[in-house]
Short mmCIF file of C-alpha atoms in Angstrom, two decimals:
data_model
loop_
_atom_site.label_atom_id
_atom_site.label_comp_id
_atom_site.label_asym_id
_atom_site.label_seq_id
_atom_site.Cartn_x
_atom_site.Cartn_y
_atom_site.Cartn_z
CA UNK C 1 -17.80 -12.39 -12.07
CA UNK C 2 -14.32 -11.09 -11.30
CA UNK C 3 -11.27 -13.12 -10.38
CA UNK C 4 -11.47 -12.31 -6.66
CA UNK C 5 -15.06 -13.61 -6.49
CA UNK C 6 -14.10 -16.82 -8.29
CA UNK C 7 -11.19 -17.41 -5.93
CA UNK C 8 -13.46 -16.69 -2.96
CA UNK C 9 -15.96 -19.26 -4.26
CA UNK C 10 -13.18 -21.82 -4.64
CA UNK C 11 -11.98 -21.08 -1.09
CA UNK C 12 -15.49 -21.61 0.25
CA UNK C 13 -15.80 -24.88 -1.67
CA UNK C 14 -12.46 -26.10 -0.33
CA UNK C 15 -13.61 -25.14 3.18
CA UNK C 16 -16.71 -27.31 2.75
CA UNK C 17 -14.53 -30.14 1.46
CA UNK C 18 -12.29 -29.75 4.50
CA UNK C 19 -15.34 -30.06 6.77
CA UNK C 20 -16.36 -33.21 4.90
CA UNK C 21 -12.84 -34.59 5.13
CA UNK C 22 -13.17 -34.75 8.91
CA UNK C 23 -15.50 -37.69 8.31
CA UNK C 24 -13.00 -39.35 5.97
CA UNK C 25 -9.96 -41.02 7.50
CA UNK C 26 -7.74 -40.90 4.38
CA UNK C 27 -4.60 -38.91 5.28
CA UNK C 28 -3.59 -38.40 1.62
CA UNK C 29 -6.97 -36.85 0.83
CA UNK C 30 -6.68 -34.50 3.79
CA UNK C 31 -3.15 -33.48 2.78
CA UNK C 32 -4.17 -32.78 -0.83
CA UNK C 33 -7.17 -30.80 0.36
CA UNK C 34 -4.99 -28.72 2.69
CA UNK C 35 -2.58 -28.03 -0.19
CA UNK C 36 -5.50 -26.96 -2.38
CA UNK C 37 -6.81 -24.62 0.29
CA UNK C 38 -3.35 -23.05 0.78
CA UNK C 39 -2.86 -22.64 -2.98
CA UNK C 40 -6.22 -20.90 -3.29
CA UNK C 41 -5.41 -18.58 -0.39
CA UNK C 42 -2.10 -17.71 -2.05
CA UNK C 43 -3.91 -17.07 -5.34
CA UNK C 44 -6.31 -14.71 -3.57
CA UNK C 45 -3.41 -12.74 -2.05
CA UNK C 46 -1.60 -12.60 -5.39
CA UNK C 47 -4.78 -11.44 -7.10
CA UNK C 48 -5.07 -8.57 -4.63
CA UNK C 49 -1.46 -7.57 -5.24
CA UNK C 50 -2.01 -7.69 -9.00
CA UNK C 51 -5.06 -5.44 -8.66
CA UNK C 52 -2.95 -2.90 -6.76
CA UNK C 53 -0.19 -3.07 -9.39
CA UNK C 54 -2.76 -2.63 -12.16
CA UNK C 55 -4.25 0.42 -10.43
CA UNK C 56 -0.76 1.93 -10.04
CA UNK C 57 0.03 1.21 -13.71
CA UNK C 58 -3.22 2.86 -14.83
CA UNK C 59 -2.42 5.95 -12.74
CA UNK C 60 1.07 6.03 -14.24
CA UNK C 61 -0.39 5.82 -17.76
CA UNK C 62 -2.66 8.80 -17.02
CA UNK C 63 0.28 10.77 -15.60
CA UNK C 64 2.49 10.01 -18.59
CA UNK C 65 -0.30 10.91 -21.05
CA UNK C 66 -0.69 14.25 -19.26
CA UNK C 67 3.06 14.79 -19.45
CA UNK C 68 3.08 14.09 -23.19
CA UNK C 69 0.11 16.40 -23.66
CA UNK C 70 1.87 19.14 -21.70
CA UNK C 71 5.04 18.63 -23.71
CA UNK C 72 3.17 18.85 -27.01
CA UNK C 73 1.26 21.96 -25.95
CA UNK C 74 4.07 23.65 -24.09
CA UNK C 75 6.96 23.72 -26.52
CA UNK C 76 9.09 26.79 -25.81
CA UNK C 77 10.14 29.49 -28.22
CA UNK C 78 13.71 30.73 -27.98
CA UNK C 79 13.71 34.53 -27.84
CA UNK C 80 16.36 37.00 -28.96
CA UNK C 81 17.01 37.70 -25.25
CA UNK C 82 18.42 34.18 -24.85
CA UNK C 83 15.47 32.88 -22.83
CA UNK C 84 12.44 30.72 -23.49
CA UNK C 85 8.88 31.96 -23.74
CA UNK C 86 5.75 29.82 -23.77
CA UNK C 87 2.58 30.61 -25.66
CA UNK C 88 -0.15 31.79 -23.31
CA UNK C 89 2.23 32.36 -20.38
CA UNK C 90 3.70 35.66 -19.32
CA UNK C 91 7.35 36.05 -18.47
CA UNK C 92 10.68 34.61 -19.44
CA UNK C 93 11.78 31.08 -18.60
CA UNK C 94 15.13 29.42 -17.89
CA UNK C 95 16.56 27.52 -20.85
CA UNK C 96 18.81 25.35 -18.66
CA UNK C 97 15.99 24.09 -16.44
CA UNK C 98 13.71 23.35 -19.40
CA UNK C 99 16.43 21.65 -21.45
CA UNK C 100 17.56 19.39 -18.60
CA UNK C 101 14.32 18.62 -16.69
CA UNK C 102 11.51 20.15 -18.79
CA UNK C 103 10.82 22.31 -15.76
CA UNK C 104 9.29 25.72 -16.38
CA UNK C 105 11.19 28.11 -14.14
CA UNK C 106 10.13 31.73 -14.50
CA UNK C 107 13.10 34.11 -14.35
CA UNK C 108 13.21 36.84 -11.72
CA UNK C 109 14.54 40.37 -12.14
CA UNK C 110 17.93 41.05 -10.60
CA UNK C 111 18.45 44.07 -8.39
CA UNK C 112 20.15 46.98 -10.19
CA UNK C 113 23.44 46.48 -8.32
CA UNK C 114 23.70 42.95 -9.77
CA UNK C 115 22.79 43.83 -13.37
CA UNK C 116 26.43 43.33 -14.43
CA UNK C 117 25.60 39.59 -14.31
CA UNK C 118 22.43 40.00 -16.32
CA UNK C 119 18.89 41.28 -16.09
CA UNK C 120 17.26 38.06 -14.92
CA UNK C 121 18.15 35.03 -12.84
CA UNK C 122 16.68 31.55 -12.52
CA UNK C 123 15.61 30.96 -8.90
CA UNK C 124 16.33 27.22 -9.28
CA UNK C 125 19.73 26.93 -11.02
CA UNK C 126 20.82 30.60 -10.64
CA UNK C 127 21.69 30.98 -14.33
CA UNK C 128 21.94 34.62 -15.39
CA UNK C 129 20.27 35.96 -18.54
CA UNK C 130 20.23 39.23 -20.45
CA UNK C 131 23.83 40.27 -19.74
CA UNK C 132 24.91 43.48 -21.42
CA UNK C 133 27.75 43.03 -23.91
CA UNK C 134 30.77 45.10 -22.89
#
């Protein structure tokens, strides 16, 4: 039986006790019973919040495991062109974006009139790569 079911059972029992307390004239008993009922209701709410936090934490664990797996599989190779390449993926990738955010940004070819800056550009950070030495 899970925690929520146990708390629900306790709430039902305290409800029955409250019904019985209507026959009893002891004010202290009624006050203690009301406190018990409120405490159980608070415990039920807290239990629900904890379940939500646990679900979020489990999702975060899965996400972080996938990130570690991706990082282990996707280590870049630095090429002689000054860019990164990744095994199994075509194209050249921005070293700045990978080094700062581990973001794979595929470089795009620059138009011929802009080749004085380089052959490729990162669409995210606009770093130029493959510049011809003068």
